[in-house]
XYZ file of N, CA and C in Angstrom:
399
model
N 114.596 83.351 230.243
C 114.762 83.760 228.862
C 115.544 82.680 228.119
N 115.021 82.240 227.002
C 115.677 81.216 226.191
C 116.160 81.868 224.909
N 117.396 81.620 224.560
C 117.957 82.174 223.338
C 117.255 81.536 222.139
N 116.640 82.343 221.249
C 115.926 81.759 220.106
C 116.834 80.981 219.170
N 118.131 81.255 219.180
C 119.051 80.511 218.319
C 119.071 79.047 218.714
N 118.983 78.739 220.007
C 119.004 77.352 220.450
C 117.697 76.636 220.109
N 116.662 77.389 219.826
C 115.362 76.797 219.496
C 115.141 76.628 217.996
N 116.045 77.134 217.198
C 115.832 77.173 215.747
C 115.516 75.809 215.151
N 116.158 74.777 215.617
C 115.978 73.449 215.040
C 114.786 72.694 215.608
N 114.158 73.238 216.630
C 113.040 72.548 217.271
C 111.733 73.110 216.741
N 110.938 72.303 216.041
C 109.647 72.807 215.580
C 108.683 72.945 216.755
N 107.971 74.040 216.778
C 106.999 74.292 217.836
C 105.659 74.575 217.180
N 104.614 73.898 217.679
C 103.264 74.047 217.150
C 102.379 74.626 218.234
N 101.524 75.574 217.856
C 100.600 76.149 218.811
C 99.238 76.347 218.196
N 98.218 76.183 219.019
C 96.840 76.424 218.600
C 96.172 77.302 219.638
N 95.394 78.252 219.197
C 94.675 79.171 220.066
C 95.655 79.857 221.012
N 95.415 79.826 222.321
C 96.333 80.479 223.256
C 97.738 79.884 223.158
N 97.829 78.611 222.797
C 99.133 77.977 222.607
C 99.913 78.594 221.467
N 99.224 79.173 220.488
C 99.934 79.837 219.396
C 100.637 81.084 219.909
N 100.036 81.743 220.897
C 100.659 82.932 221.480
C 101.911 82.544 222.263
N 101.783 81.504 223.092
C 102.938 81.029 223.865
C 104.050 80.558 222.948
N 103.701 79.805 221.930
C 104.694 79.288 220.992
C 105.399 80.431 220.266
N 104.639 81.446 219.880
C 105.215 82.593 219.184
C 106.180 83.346 220.082
N 105.768 83.610 221.320
C 106.653 84.315 222.247
C 107.929 83.513 222.493
N 107.788 82.208 222.657
C 108.937 81.345 222.881
C 109.907 81.412 221.707
N 109.383 81.211 220.499
C 110.238 81.163 219.312
C 110.845 82.520 218.966
N 110.211 83.596 219.413
C 110.740 84.942 219.150
C 111.675 85.423 220.258
N 111.900 84.582 221.262
C 112.833 84.926 222.326
C 112.327 85.984 223.290
N 111.016 86.075 223.433
C 110.420 87.078 224.319
C 110.595 86.655 225.775
N 110.913 87.601 226.612
C 111.016 87.364 228.046
C 109.589 87.287 228.605
N 109.221 86.153 229.172
C 107.849 85.944 229.636
C 107.500 86.835 230.831
N 108.492 87.220 231.622
C 108.239 88.156 232.721
C 107.865 89.531 232.165
N 108.569 89.968 231.121
C 108.242 91.242 230.472
C 106.856 91.180 229.837
N 106.537 90.048 229.219
C 105.225 89.888 228.589
C 104.109 89.967 229.627
N 104.343 89.357 230.785
C 103.354 89.394 231.864
C 103.199 90.812 232.406
N 104.304 91.498 232.609
C 104.257 92.875 233.121
C 103.494 93.781 232.159
N 103.680 93.581 230.871
C 102.973 94.390 229.874
C 101.464 94.176 229.967
N 101.056 92.909 230.116
C 99.627 92.587 230.214
C 99.019 93.176 231.488
N 99.743 93.123 232.584
C 99.248 93.695 233.831
C 99.057 95.205 233.670
N 99.995 95.857 232.992
C 99.875 97.295 232.733
C 98.657 97.581 231.857
N 98.465 96.763 230.824
C 97.290 96.919 229.951
C 96.001 96.800 230.757
N 95.936 95.787 231.589
C 94.730 95.553 232.389
C 94.430 96.748 233.283
N 95.454 97.316 233.883
C 95.256 98.497 234.711
C 94.800 99.697 233.896
N 95.458 99.914 232.776
C 95.115 101.035 231.901
C 93.672 100.951 231.409
N 93.243 99.752 231.060
C 91.895 99.537 230.514
C 90.855 99.293 231.599
N 91.290 99.289 232.865
C 90.401 99.063 234.007
C 89.623 97.746 233.876
N 90.335 96.724 233.431
C 89.726 95.414 233.202
C 89.154 94.840 234.490
N 89.866 95.020 235.596
C 89.399 94.445 236.856
C 88.135 95.146 237.349
N 88.048 96.434 237.119
C 86.851 97.177 237.519
C 85.656 96.806 236.639
N 85.905 96.667 235.339
C 84.839 96.313 234.392
C 84.406 94.860 234.564
N 85.359 94.008 234.904
C 85.057 92.598 235.100
C 84.862 91.818 233.814
N 85.300 92.390 232.680
C 85.106 91.690 231.417
C 86.116 92.166 230.378
N 86.439 91.284 229.471
C 87.279 91.595 228.321
C 86.459 91.633 227.030
N 85.155 91.501 227.169
C 84.255 91.420 226.024
C 84.467 92.582 225.068
N 84.781 92.251 223.835
C 84.913 93.231 222.772
C 86.240 93.964 222.725
N 87.032 93.905 223.792
C 88.311 94.616 223.797
C 89.524 93.686 223.819
N 89.289 92.426 224.081
C 90.405 91.508 224.249
C 91.262 91.394 222.985
N 90.629 91.344 221.838
C 91.371 91.221 220.581
C 92.356 92.358 220.385
N 91.920 93.581 220.640
C 92.801 94.731 220.506
C 93.956 94.688 221.487
N 93.679 94.213 222.697
C 94.733 94.097 223.703
C 95.755 93.038 223.314
N 95.283 91.905 222.802
C 96.197 90.839 222.378
C 97.066 91.325 221.225
N 96.466 92.009 220.270
C 97.212 92.533 219.119
C 98.285 93.542 219.588
N 97.904 94.457 220.471
C 98.847 95.446 220.998
C 99.996 94.750 221.730
N 99.668 93.741 222.531
C 100.648 92.980 223.296
C 101.646 92.284 222.376
N 101.128 91.584 221.364
C 102.012 90.900 220.424
C 102.908 91.892 219.696
N 102.340 93.003 219.279
C 103.114 94.008 218.552
C 104.241 94.563 219.426
N 103.966 94.744 220.705
C 104.982 95.262 221.624
C 106.026 94.203 221.980
N 105.627 92.950 222.070
C 106.526 91.903 222.553
C 107.392 91.286 221.456
N 106.848 91.090 220.275
C 107.613 90.456 219.196
C 108.623 91.471 218.661
N 109.899 91.120 218.643
C 110.900 92.059 218.146
C 110.649 92.438 216.685
N 110.876 93.706 216.372
C 110.674 94.172 214.998
C 111.593 93.459 214.016
N 112.763 93.078 214.447
C 113.752 92.462 213.565
C 113.645 90.934 213.524
N 112.551 90.362 214.026
C 112.409 88.903 214.057
C 112.482 88.331 212.634
N 113.237 87.239 212.507
C 113.366 86.550 211.219
C 112.224 85.548 211.094
N 111.102 85.985 210.577
C 109.886 85.168 210.549
C 110.007 83.914 209.696
N 110.811 83.964 208.652
C 110.927 82.803 207.769
C 111.779 81.697 208.383
N 112.443 81.975 209.493
C 113.380 81.028 210.083
C 112.964 80.579 211.484
N 111.698 80.742 211.840
C 111.258 80.464 213.201
C 111.014 78.997 213.503
N 110.689 78.205 212.481
C 110.292 76.814 212.699
C 109.088 76.763 213.649
N 108.164 77.690 213.403
C 106.952 77.861 214.196
C 105.749 77.526 213.326
N 104.827 76.746 213.891
C 103.626 76.335 213.160
C 102.409 76.727 213.982
N 101.530 77.505 213.379
C 100.339 77.987 214.075
C 99.109 77.374 213.427
N 98.285 76.752 214.249
C 97.055 76.119 213.767
C 95.924 77.133 213.762
N 95.209 77.179 212.648
C 94.033 78.034 212.520
C 92.837 77.163 212.162
N 91.653 77.576 212.576
C 90.434 76.843 212.279
C 89.623 77.607 211.243
N 89.556 77.086 210.015
C 88.765 77.754 208.987
C 87.292 77.772 209.354
N 86.601 78.812 208.941
C 85.173 78.912 209.193
C 84.424 77.760 208.529
N 84.903 77.337 207.380
C 84.265 76.235 206.675
C 85.336 75.393 205.998
N 85.551 74.137 206.346
C 84.915 73.374 207.400
C 85.459 73.784 208.766
N 84.634 73.650 209.779
C 84.964 74.116 211.119
C 85.751 73.064 211.891
N 87.024 72.914 211.541
C 87.925 72.033 212.293
C 89.358 72.502 212.041
N 90.207 72.436 213.065
C 91.577 72.927 212.925
C 92.331 72.149 211.856
N 92.662 72.808 210.775
C 93.328 72.104 209.692
C 94.480 72.885 209.080
N 94.494 74.166 209.203
C 95.471 74.977 208.500
C 96.634 75.325 209.415
N 97.818 74.962 209.003
C 99.014 75.327 209.753
C 99.763 76.413 208.992
N 99.924 77.558 209.615
C 100.719 78.629 209.027
C 102.138 78.503 209.549
N 103.103 78.520 208.659
C 104.495 78.432 209.106
C 105.454 79.212 208.215
N 104.943 79.904 207.249
C 105.800 80.661 206.338
C 105.441 82.147 206.426
N 105.739 82.733 207.544
C 105.330 84.104 207.812
C 106.203 85.085 207.038
N 105.564 86.060 206.420
C 106.274 87.044 205.603
C 107.042 88.044 206.465
N 106.423 88.444 207.571
C 107.019 89.450 208.440
C 106.284 89.447 209.778
N 106.655 90.357 210.639
C 106.049 90.444 211.968
C 104.533 90.625 211.884
N 104.068 91.484 211.003
C 102.624 91.738 210.863
C 101.888 90.469 210.437
N 102.459 89.697 209.531
C 101.849 88.451 209.066
C 101.796 87.433 210.202
N 102.846 87.366 210.990
C 102.887 86.469 212.146
C 101.800 86.844 213.154
N 101.651 88.131 213.422
C 100.617 88.588 214.352
C 99.232 88.254 213.823
N 99.000 88.431 212.540
C 97.692 88.097 211.956
C 97.396 86.604 212.067
N 98.411 85.764 211.895
C 98.218 84.317 212.059
C 97.827 84.006 213.500
N 98.502 84.639 214.450
C 98.162 84.442 215.868
C 96.727 84.889 216.154
N 96.356 86.040 215.622
C 95.008 86.555 215.857
C 93.963 85.619 215.244
N 94.281 85.011 214.118
C 93.373 84.031 213.522
C 93.255 82.781 214.365
N 94.342 82.392 214.993
C 94.340 81.193 215.816
C 93.558 81.377 217.116
N 93.600 82.577 217.688
C 92.938 82.808 218.973
C 91.530 83.383 218.851
N 91.069 83.621 217.632
C 89.783 84.315 217.475
C 88.620 83.549 218.112
N 87.917 84.248 218.985
C 86.687 83.733 219.589
C 85.566 84.619 219.054
N 84.652 84.048 218.280
C 83.613 84.871 217.646
C 82.924 85.817 218.634
N 82.842 87.062 218.231
C 82.183 88.163 218.935
C 82.902 88.566 220.225
N 83.481 87.660 220.947
C 84.096 87.996 222.231
C 85.332 88.886 222.067
N 86.190 88.544 221.112
C 87.442 89.285 220.972
C 87.246 90.696 220.437
N 86.420 90.840 219.414
C 86.316 92.146 218.753
C 84.946 92.402 218.123
N 83.951 91.731 218.629
C 82.561 91.877 218.143
C 82.361 91.322 216.738
N 83.346 90.621 216.193
C 83.239 90.073 214.838
C 83.073 88.552 214.894
N 82.316 88.024 213.938
C 82.047 86.585 213.894
C 83.292 85.777 213.522
N 84.182 86.372 212.754
C 85.392 85.680 212.297
C 86.484 86.715 212.073
N 87.678 86.220 211.825
C 88.778 87.091 211.434
C 89.346 86.565 210.128
N 90.035 87.407 209.413
C 90.630 86.990 208.146
C 92.142 86.922 208.268
N 92.678 85.903 207.623
C 94.128 85.758 207.503
C 94.397 85.331 206.075
N 95.168 86.131 205.381
C 95.496 85.860 203.974
C 94.242 85.602 203.128
N 93.204 86.383 203.398
C 92.003 86.333 202.582
C 90.999 85.259 202.950
N 91.302 84.419 203.924
C 90.357 83.365 204.343
C 89.822 83.680 205.719
N 88.658 83.132 206.031
C 87.977 83.373 207.313
C 88.309 82.281 208.313
N 88.606 82.730 209.567
C 88.967 81.790 210.629
C 88.261 82.149 211.928
N 88.057 81.108 212.758
C 87.501 81.273 214.105
C 88.356 80.477 215.073
């Protein structure tokens, strides 16, 4: 566990799955707790029996982030940068770093990790009114 206060001055950038790791790091989440939560989710959803995360992974990631990110997180002071890939043009260009609150931070993460159709049967996700993949 790393104290988020010691990380305040260090900018951290994440893209796709790296945005999730960067977010957990900057929010001071215990990675052992995060892993235990995911294992519980997998058991509850019978992921190993089904052999696939198709169509349900997005909901699981959102639930996980909501449970792991502290409600009192100071989003404006994280020094966290999340890369998102706009649908048009299709190249990673947008860095989100001015999160309004926990919900906004989670939406940025979901935009960064979106895999068309696989995560939630949708071709894209929206963040602040724009489409991302």
